[in-house]
Structures are given as C-alpha cells and as structure tokens.
C-alpha cells in the first residue's frame, strides 16, 4: 500500500459545513438522524475557546449560574468542546418517555441536558463558592488553575482512563503505557 493511501485512511472524517454536533458520537444512528444528508441547516455560532484556555474538565465541581437549577452545584459528567457544552450529573434534567409503542406507554426517565460553558462557574474548594479561574505557573513550572477571588489553586480532577487506570497513581515505567 502506498503511504498516501494509508494517510488518507487515517485522516479525520470531513463533515459538511452545516454539520451540527450533538451529544451523540458522529458515527451513531442518533447523530445521523440529527444530520440527514441533503438537509440544509442554519449554522450554529459558537464562541471559540482555545484548547489551552479551557478550564472545565470532567470531574470538576461547578455551580450553575442561570436556568432552572441556578445556584445548584454538581459534578461535570461530560464535556463537549466542539459546542462549549458540559453535562452535570443529575442537574438540568428533563423527563421523557423511551420505548414507547402503541400498546406500551414506555418508561419515564430523566436525562441531563447540556449547559453552555458561560452558564456555569468552577467552585473554589476552600469556601465552596463560584469563582473565575486563570491559568498560572507554579515555581516548579507546573500549569495550574488559580481562583481569582481567593488566589488559591483549584486542583484538576483525577483523570481515569476507560480501562480504569489512573495515570497519576501509576507506579512503574509510564513510557511503556502512554
């Protein structure tokens, strides 16, 4: 096989200009139902946030600033950077029926709706109040989030891979596995 053929297979999938990202993966049926071929959609304008400036991660504790759950605090379950969305565990929920048929009314479940990144704020771990953060460097050269209100470091949540390994707690040669 030629190198160009291999590189073209490894290239990212190109989506149409009017492709609308949702909470489903692009190759799933739900995403294909949201973006049927030939359907023209209005472009969703999203304020771009640089990868380096993104300050909310999965596992962070945040407070909702607007909406029906204003003032409630919760943990970030999912982050969608392409839409500036976060989903919080058990907050900003709406109820719906799934599995509805003509004979069966379905099951009534609660599902979390996404929130815009500007509608939430990180919680300062010292006093549990919402705060703005900025990125700074420590004396050791490590990049950390610092609360603008108290000046304390807001630690990043412990990252756990899908296979259950926590890289920060790994004992042994890390070069073999990463």
JSON list of C-alpha atoms in Angstrom, two decimals:
[
{"chain": "A", "resi": 1, "resn": "UNK", "atom": "CA", "xyz": [0.00, 0.00, 0.00]},
{"chain": "A", "resi": 2, "resn": "UNK", "atom": "CA", "xyz": [1.16, 3.49, -0.74]},
{"chain": "A", "resi": 3, "resn": "UNK", "atom": "CA", "xyz": [1.86, 5.91, 2.08]},
{"chain": "A", "resi": 4, "resn": "UNK", "atom": "CA", "xyz": [-0.69, 8.41, 0.73]},
{"chain": "A", "resi": 5, "resn": "UNK", "atom": "CA", "xyz": [-3.41, 5.74, 0.84]},
{"chain": "A", "resi": 6, "resn": "UNK", "atom": "CA", "xyz": [-2.56, 4.89, 4.44]},
{"chain": "A", "resi": 7, "resn": "UNK", "atom": "CA", "xyz": [-2.52, 8.55, 5.44]},
{"chain": "A", "resi": 8, "resn": "UNK", "atom": "CA", "xyz": [-5.86, 9.19, 3.74]},
{"chain": "A", "resi": 9, "resn": "UNK", "atom": "CA", "xyz": [-7.42, 6.33, 5.73]},
{"chain": "A", "resi": 10, "resn": "UNK", "atom": "CA", "xyz": [-6.03, 7.75, 8.97]},
{"chain": "A", "resi": 11, "resn": "UNK", "atom": "CA", "xyz": [-7.22, 11.29, 8.19]},
{"chain": "A", "resi": 12, "resn": "UNK", "atom": "CA", "xyz": [-10.11, 12.70, 10.19]},
{"chain": "A", "resi": 13, "resn": "UNK", "atom": "CA", "xyz": [-13.55, 12.39, 8.68]},
{"chain": "A", "resi": 14, "resn": "UNK", "atom": "CA", "xyz": [-14.61, 15.57, 6.93]},
{"chain": "A", "resi": 15, "resn": "UNK", "atom": "CA", "xyz": [-18.05, 16.78, 7.90]},
{"chain": "A", "resi": 16, "resn": "UNK", "atom": "CA", "xyz": [-20.17, 19.17, 5.84]},
{"chain": "A", "resi": 17, "resn": "UNK", "atom": "CA", "xyz": [-20.08, 22.86, 6.75]},
{"chain": "A", "resi": 18, "resn": "UNK", "atom": "CA", "xyz": [-23.60, 22.72, 8.16]},
{"chain": "A", "resi": 19, "resn": "UNK", "atom": "CA", "xyz": [-22.94, 19.60, 10.28]},
{"chain": "A", "resi": 20, "resn": "UNK", "atom": "CA", "xyz": [-24.47, 20.04, 13.71]},
{"chain": "A", "resi": 21, "resn": "UNK", "atom": "CA", "xyz": [-22.69, 18.36, 16.60]},
{"chain": "A", "resi": 22, "resn": "UNK", "atom": "CA", "xyz": [-24.86, 16.95, 19.37]},
{"chain": "A", "resi": 23, "resn": "UNK", "atom": "CA", "xyz": [-24.34, 14.77, 22.41]},
{"chain": "A", "resi": 24, "resn": "UNK", "atom": "CA", "xyz": [-24.02, 11.62, 20.26]},
{"chain": "A", "resi": 25, "resn": "UNK", "atom": "CA", "xyz": [-20.88, 10.41, 18.51]},
{"chain": "A", "resi": 26, "resn": "UNK", "atom": "CA", "xyz": [-20.85, 11.35, 14.78]},
{"chain": "A", "resi": 27, "resn": "UNK", "atom": "CA", "xyz": [-20.96, 7.72, 13.57]},
{"chain": "A", "resi": 28, "resn": "UNK", "atom": "CA", "xyz": [-24.03, 6.76, 15.62]},
{"chain": "A", "resi": 29, "resn": "UNK", "atom": "CA", "xyz": [-27.57, 6.50, 14.29]},
{"chain": "A", "resi": 30, "resn": "UNK", "atom": "CA", "xyz": [-28.72, 9.33, 16.57]},
{"chain": "A", "resi": 31, "resn": "UNK", "atom": "CA", "xyz": [-26.17, 11.72, 15.04]},
{"chain": "A", "resi": 32, "resn": "UNK", "atom": "CA", "xyz": [-27.09, 10.62, 11.53]},
{"chain": "A", "resi": 33, "resn": "UNK", "atom": "CA", "xyz": [-30.76, 11.25, 12.33]},
{"chain": "A", "resi": 34, "resn": "UNK", "atom": "CA", "xyz": [-29.84, 14.76, 13.53]},
{"chain": "A", "resi": 35, "resn": "UNK", "atom": "CA", "xyz": [-27.87, 15.44, 10.31]},
{"chain": "A", "resi": 36, "resn": "UNK", "atom": "CA", "xyz": [-29.68, 13.77, 7.40]},
{"chain": "A", "resi": 37, "resn": "UNK", "atom": "CA", "xyz": [-27.98, 14.13, 4.01]},
{"chain": "A", "resi": 38, "resn": "UNK", "atom": "CA", "xyz": [-29.33, 16.93, 1.83]},
{"chain": "A", "resi": 39, "resn": "UNK", "atom": "CA", "xyz": [-30.95, 18.83, 4.68]},
{"chain": "A", "resi": 40, "resn": "UNK", "atom": "CA", "xyz": [-29.80, 22.44, 4.94]},
{"chain": "A", "resi": 41, "resn": "UNK", "atom": "CA", "xyz": [-29.37, 23.73, 8.46]},
{"chain": "A", "resi": 42, "resn": "UNK", "atom": "CA", "xyz": [-28.57, 27.12, 9.86]},
{"chain": "A", "resi": 43, "resn": "UNK", "atom": "CA", "xyz": [-25.02, 27.38, 11.21]},
{"chain": "A", "resi": 44, "resn": "UNK", "atom": "CA", "xyz": [-24.66, 27.37, 14.98]},
{"chain": "A", "resi": 45, "resn": "UNK", "atom": "CA", "xyz": [-22.31, 30.16, 16.02]},
{"chain": "A", "resi": 46, "resn": "UNK", "atom": "CA", "xyz": [-20.02, 29.11, 18.82]},
{"chain": "A", "resi": 47, "resn": "UNK", "atom": "CA", "xyz": [-17.51, 31.33, 20.57]},
{"chain": "A", "resi": 48, "resn": "UNK", "atom": "CA", "xyz": [-14.20, 29.53, 20.07]},
{"chain": "A", "resi": 49, "resn": "UNK", "atom": "CA", "xyz": [-12.24, 28.68, 23.19]},
{"chain": "A", "resi": 50, "resn": "UNK", "atom": "CA", "xyz": [-8.59, 27.77, 22.69]},
{"chain": "A", "resi": 51, "resn": "UNK", "atom": "CA", "xyz": [-7.52, 24.34, 23.92]},
{"chain": "A", "resi": 52, "resn": "UNK", "atom": "CA", "xyz": [-5.02, 25.96, 26.32]},
{"chain": "A", "resi": 53, "resn": "UNK", "atom": "CA", "xyz": [-7.68, 28.29, 27.81]},
{"chain": "A", "resi": 54, "resn": "UNK", "atom": "CA", "xyz": [-10.27, 25.59, 28.51]},
{"chain": "A", "resi": 55, "resn": "UNK", "atom": "CA", "xyz": [-10.69, 25.50, 32.29]},
{"chain": "A", "resi": 56, "resn": "UNK", "atom": "CA", "xyz": [-13.51, 22.98, 32.98]},
{"chain": "A", "resi": 57, "resn": "UNK", "atom": "CA", "xyz": [-12.79, 19.26, 32.90]},
{"chain": "A", "resi": 58, "resn": "UNK", "atom": "CA", "xyz": [-14.69, 16.05, 33.58]},
{"chain": "A", "resi": 59, "resn": "UNK", "atom": "CA", "xyz": [-14.94, 15.55, 37.35]},
{"chain": "A", "resi": 60, "resn": "UNK", "atom": "CA", "xyz": [-14.83, 19.27, 38.28]},
{"chain": "A", "resi": 61, "resn": "UNK", "atom": "CA", "xyz": [-17.35, 20.68, 40.75]},
{"chain": "A", "resi": 62, "resn": "UNK", "atom": "CA", "xyz": [-19.23, 23.62, 39.24]},
{"chain": "A", "resi": 63, "resn": "UNK", "atom": "CA", "xyz": [-22.17, 25.87, 40.08]},
{"chain": "A", "resi": 64, "resn": "UNK", "atom": "CA", "xyz": [-24.96, 26.73, 37.65]},
{"chain": "A", "resi": 65, "resn": "UNK", "atom": "CA", "xyz": [-25.26, 30.49, 37.10]},
{"chain": "A", "resi": 66, "resn": "UNK", "atom": "CA", "xyz": [-28.54, 30.61, 35.14]},
{"chain": "A", "resi": 67, "resn": "UNK", "atom": "CA", "xyz": [-31.57, 28.48, 34.38]},
{"chain": "A", "resi": 68, "resn": "UNK", "atom": "CA", "xyz": [-33.98, 26.43, 36.44]},
{"chain": "A", "resi": 69, "resn": "UNK", "atom": "CA", "xyz": [-31.19, 24.92, 38.58]},
{"chain": "A", "resi": 70, "resn": "UNK", "atom": "CA", "xyz": [-29.46, 28.27, 39.27]},
{"chain": "A", "resi": 71, "resn": "UNK", "atom": "CA", "xyz": [-27.29, 28.12, 42.40]},
{"chain": "A", "resi": 72, "resn": "UNK", "atom": "CA", "xyz": [-27.02, 24.32, 42.49]},
{"chain": "A", "resi": 73, "resn": "UNK", "atom": "CA", "xyz": [-23.63, 22.65, 42.47]},
{"chain": "A", "resi": 74, "resn": "UNK", "atom": "CA", "xyz": [-22.76, 19.44, 40.69]},
{"chain": "A", "resi": 75, "resn": "UNK", "atom": "CA", "xyz": [-20.02, 17.36, 39.14]},
{"chain": "A", "resi": 76, "resn": "UNK", "atom": "CA", "xyz": [-19.20, 17.54, 35.43]},
{"chain": "A", "resi": 77, "resn": "UNK", "atom": "CA", "xyz": [-20.08, 14.23, 33.76]},
{"chain": "A", "resi": 78, "resn": "UNK", "atom": "CA", "xyz": [-19.25, 15.07, 30.13]},
{"chain": "A", "resi": 79, "resn": "UNK", "atom": "CA", "xyz": [-17.54, 17.88, 28.23]},
{"chain": "A", "resi": 80, "resn": "UNK", "atom": "CA", "xyz": [-18.31, 18.74, 24.59]},
{"chain": "A", "resi": 81, "resn": "UNK", "atom": "CA", "xyz": [-15.64, 21.19, 23.46]},
{"chain": "A", "resi": 82, "resn": "UNK", "atom": "CA", "xyz": [-16.95, 21.49, 19.91]},
{"chain": "A", "resi": 83, "resn": "UNK", "atom": "CA", "xyz": [-20.21, 23.03, 21.23]},
{"chain": "A", "resi": 84, "resn": "UNK", "atom": "CA", "xyz": [-18.91, 24.60, 24.51]},
{"chain": "A", "resi": 85, "resn": "UNK", "atom": "CA", "xyz": [-21.24, 22.30, 26.44]},
{"chain": "A", "resi": 86, "resn": "UNK", "atom": "CA", "xyz": [-20.97, 20.45, 29.73]},
{"chain": "A", "resi": 87, "resn": "UNK", "atom": "CA", "xyz": [-23.35, 17.91, 31.23]},
{"chain": "A", "resi": 88, "resn": "UNK", "atom": "CA", "xyz": [-23.69, 17.74, 35.02]},
{"chain": "A", "resi": 89, "resn": "UNK", "atom": "CA", "xyz": [-24.66, 14.64, 36.99]},
{"chain": "A", "resi": 90, "resn": "UNK", "atom": "CA", "xyz": [-28.34, 14.87, 37.96]},
{"chain": "A", "resi": 91, "resn": "UNK", "atom": "CA", "xyz": [-28.77, 18.59, 37.18]},
{"chain": "A", "resi": 92, "resn": "UNK", "atom": "CA", "xyz": [-30.53, 20.45, 34.34]},
{"chain": "A", "resi": 93, "resn": "UNK", "atom": "CA", "xyz": [-32.68, 17.39, 33.72]},
{"chain": "A", "resi": 94, "resn": "UNK", "atom": "CA", "xyz": [-35.74, 16.95, 31.57]},
{"chain": "A", "resi": 95, "resn": "UNK", "atom": "CA", "xyz": [-38.07, 13.97, 31.65]},
{"chain": "A", "resi": 96, "resn": "UNK", "atom": "CA", "xyz": [-39.07, 11.91, 28.62]},
{"chain": "A", "resi": 97, "resn": "UNK", "atom": "CA", "xyz": [-40.55, 8.58, 27.62]},
{"chain": "A", "resi": 98, "resn": "UNK", "atom": "CA", "xyz": [-38.38, 5.94, 25.97]},
{"chain": "A", "resi": 99, "resn": "UNK", "atom": "CA", "xyz": [-39.50, 2.69, 24.35]},
{"chain": "A", "resi": 100, "resn": "UNK", "atom": "CA", "xyz": [-43.00, 3.98, 23.59]},
{"chain": "A", "resi": 101, "resn": "UNK", "atom": "CA", "xyz": [-45.14, 1.75, 21.37]},
{"chain": "A", "resi": 102, "resn": "UNK", "atom": "CA", "xyz": [-48.85, 1.57, 20.52]},
{"chain": "A", "resi": 103, "resn": "UNK", "atom": "CA", "xyz": [-49.52, -0.91, 23.37]},
{"chain": "A", "resi": 104, "resn": "UNK", "atom": "CA", "xyz": [-46.94, 0.28, 25.92]},
{"chain": "A", "resi": 105, "resn": "UNK", "atom": "CA", "xyz": [-46.60, 3.83, 27.19]},
{"chain": "A", "resi": 106, "resn": "UNK", "atom": "CA", "xyz": [-42.84, 3.48, 27.63]},
{"chain": "A", "resi": 107, "resn": "UNK", "atom": "CA", "xyz": [-40.53, 4.21, 30.52]},
{"chain": "A", "resi": 108, "resn": "UNK", "atom": "CA", "xyz": [-40.37, 7.70, 32.02]},
{"chain": "A", "resi": 109, "resn": "UNK", "atom": "CA", "xyz": [-36.74, 8.66, 32.58]},
{"chain": "A", "resi": 110, "resn": "UNK", "atom": "CA", "xyz": [-34.78, 11.76, 33.49]},
{"chain": "A", "resi": 111, "resn": "UNK", "atom": "CA", "xyz": [-31.96, 12.79, 31.19]},
{"chain": "A", "resi": 112, "resn": "UNK", "atom": "CA", "xyz": [-29.46, 15.59, 31.65]},
{"chain": "A", "resi": 113, "resn": "UNK", "atom": "CA", "xyz": [-29.44, 18.41, 29.12]},
{"chain": "A", "resi": 114, "resn": "UNK", "atom": "CA", "xyz": [-26.21, 20.21, 28.21]},
{"chain": "A", "resi": 115, "resn": "UNK", "atom": "CA", "xyz": [-25.31, 23.61, 29.65]},
{"chain": "A", "resi": 116, "resn": "UNK", "atom": "CA", "xyz": [-23.22, 26.26, 27.95]},
{"chain": "A", "resi": 117, "resn": "UNK", "atom": "CA", "xyz": [-19.82, 26.87, 29.48]},
{"chain": "A", "resi": 118, "resn": "UNK", "atom": "CA", "xyz": [-20.76, 30.50, 30.18]},
{"chain": "A", "resi": 119, "resn": "UNK", "atom": "CA", "xyz": [-23.73, 29.33, 32.30]},
{"chain": "A", "resi": 120, "resn": "UNK", "atom": "CA", "xyz": [-21.52, 27.58, 34.86]},
{"chain": "A", "resi": 121, "resn": "UNK", "atom": "CA", "xyz": [-18.63, 28.57, 37.10]},
{"chain": "A", "resi": 122, "resn": "UNK", "atom": "CA", "xyz": [-15.99, 26.49, 38.84]},
{"chain": "A", "resi": 123, "resn": "UNK", "atom": "CA", "xyz": [-16.34, 26.12, 42.61]},
{"chain": "A", "resi": 124, "resn": "UNK", "atom": "CA", "xyz": [-13.48, 27.26, 44.83]},
{"chain": "A", "resi": 125, "resn": "UNK", "atom": "CA", "xyz": [-12.57, 24.24, 47.03]},
{"chain": "A", "resi": 126, "resn": "UNK", "atom": "CA", "xyz": [-11.78, 26.40, 50.09]},
{"chain": "A", "resi": 127, "resn": "UNK", "atom": "CA", "xyz": [-15.18, 28.09, 50.56]},
{"chain": "A", "resi": 128, "resn": "UNK", "atom": "CA", "xyz": [-17.41, 26.22, 48.03]},
{"chain": "A", "resi": 129, "resn": "UNK", "atom": "CA", "xyz": [-18.42, 29.44, 46.22]},
{"chain": "A", "resi": 130, "resn": "UNK", "atom": "CA", "xyz": [-18.30, 30.03, 42.44]},
{"chain": "A", "resi": 131, "resn": "UNK", "atom": "CA", "xyz": [-15.18, 31.70, 41.12]},
{"chain": "A", "resi": 132, "resn": "UNK", "atom": "CA", "xyz": [-13.45, 32.68, 37.91]},
{"chain": "A", "resi": 133, "resn": "UNK", "atom": "CA", "xyz": [-10.10, 30.99, 37.29]},
{"chain": "A", "resi": 134, "resn": "UNK", "atom": "CA", "xyz": [-7.00, 31.72, 35.29]},
{"chain": "A", "resi": 135, "resn": "UNK", "atom": "CA", "xyz": [-4.03, 29.57, 34.33]},
{"chain": "A", "resi": 136, "resn": "UNK", "atom": "CA", "xyz": [-0.70, 30.30, 36.05]},
{"chain": "A", "resi": 137, "resn": "UNK", "atom": "CA", "xyz": [2.59, 28.52, 36.53]},
{"chain": "A", "resi": 138, "resn": "UNK", "atom": "CA", "xyz": [3.92, 27.36, 39.91]},
{"chain": "A", "resi": 139, "resn": "UNK", "atom": "CA", "xyz": [7.56, 27.69, 40.95]},
{"chain": "A", "resi": 140, "resn": "UNK", "atom": "CA", "xyz": [8.12, 24.11, 39.74]},
{"chain": "A", "resi": 141, "resn": "UNK", "atom": "CA", "xyz": [6.82, 25.09, 36.30]},
{"chain": "A", "resi": 142, "resn": "UNK", "atom": "CA", "xyz": [3.53, 23.21, 36.56]},
{"chain": "A", "resi": 143, "resn": "UNK", "atom": "CA", "xyz": [0.48, 24.83, 34.94]},
{"chain": "A", "resi": 144, "resn": "UNK", "atom": "CA", "xyz": [-2.36, 25.20, 37.47]},
{"chain": "A", "resi": 145, "resn": "UNK", "atom": "CA", "xyz": [-5.77, 26.87, 37.73]},
{"chain": "A", "resi": 146, "resn": "UNK", "atom": "CA", "xyz": [-5.90, 29.70, 40.26]},
{"chain": "A", "resi": 147, "resn": "UNK", "atom": "CA", "xyz": [-9.07, 31.22, 41.73]},
{"chain": "A", "resi": 148, "resn": "UNK", "atom": "CA", "xyz": [-9.25, 34.95, 41.01]},
{"chain": "A", "resi": 149, "resn": "UNK", "atom": "CA", "xyz": [-11.34, 35.57, 44.14]},
{"chain": "A", "resi": 150, "resn": "UNK", "atom": "CA", "xyz": [-9.19, 33.82, 46.76]},
{"chain": "A", "resi": 151, "resn": "UNK", "atom": "CA", "xyz": [-5.89, 33.21, 44.95]},
{"chain": "A", "resi": 152, "resn": "UNK", "atom": "CA", "xyz": [-5.94, 29.51, 45.86]},
{"chain": "A", "resi": 153, "resn": "UNK", "atom": "CA", "xyz": [-5.11, 26.71, 43.45]},
{"chain": "A", "resi": 154, "resn": "UNK", "atom": "CA", "xyz": [-8.14, 24.86, 42.05]},
{"chain": "A", "resi": 155, "resn": "UNK", "atom": "CA", "xyz": [-6.85, 21.31, 41.50]},
{"chain": "A", "resi": 156, "resn": "UNK", "atom": "CA", "xyz": [-7.63, 19.44, 38.31]},
{"chain": "A", "resi": 157, "resn": "UNK", "atom": "CA", "xyz": [-9.73, 16.31, 38.89]},
{"chain": "A", "resi": 158, "resn": "UNK", "atom": "CA", "xyz": [-8.02, 12.93, 38.84]},
{"chain": "A", "resi": 159, "resn": "UNK", "atom": "CA", "xyz": [-8.19, 11.58, 35.29]},
{"chain": "A", "resi": 160, "resn": "UNK", "atom": "CA", "xyz": [-9.27, 7.98, 34.88]},
{"chain": "A", "resi": 161, "resn": "UNK", "atom": "CA", "xyz": [-8.98, 6.19, 31.56]},
{"chain": "A", "resi": 162, "resn": "UNK", "atom": "CA", "xyz": [-11.71, 3.93, 30.19]},
{"chain": "A", "resi": 163, "resn": "UNK", "atom": "CA", "xyz": [-9.80, 0.83, 31.27]},
{"chain": "A", "resi": 164, "resn": "UNK", "atom": "CA", "xyz": [-9.73, 2.07, 34.89]},
{"chain": "A", "resi": 165, "resn": "UNK", "atom": "CA", "xyz": [-6.06, 3.07, 35.06]},
{"chain": "A", "resi": 166, "resn": "UNK", "atom": "CA", "xyz": [-5.39, 6.39, 36.80]},
{"chain": "A", "resi": 167, "resn": "UNK", "atom": "CA", "xyz": [-2.14, 7.77, 35.27]},
{"chain": "A", "resi": 168, "resn": "UNK", "atom": "CA", "xyz": [-1.31, 9.95, 38.30]},
{"chain": "A", "resi": 169, "resn": "UNK", "atom": "CA", "xyz": [-1.40, 6.91, 40.62]},
{"chain": "A", "resi": 170, "resn": "UNK", "atom": "CA", "xyz": [0.56, 4.58, 38.34]},
{"chain": "A", "resi": 171, "resn": "UNK", "atom": "CA", "xyz": [3.67, 3.05, 39.84]},
{"chain": "A", "resi": 172, "resn": "UNK", "atom": "CA", "xyz": [6.21, 1.93, 37.28]},
{"chain": "A", "resi": 173, "resn": "UNK", "atom": "CA", "xyz": [7.62, 2.96, 33.91]},
{"chain": "A", "resi": 174, "resn": "UNK", "atom": "CA", "xyz": [4.99, 5.20, 32.31]},
{"chain": "A", "resi": 175, "resn": "UNK", "atom": "CA", "xyz": [6.71, 5.27, 28.91]},
{"chain": "A", "resi": 176, "resn": "UNK", "atom": "CA", "xyz": [5.55, 1.73, 28.18]},
{"chain": "A", "resi": 177, "resn": "UNK", "atom": "CA", "xyz": [1.85, 2.53, 28.51]},
{"chain": "A", "resi": 178, "resn": "UNK", "atom": "CA", "xyz": [1.42, 6.09, 27.25]}
]
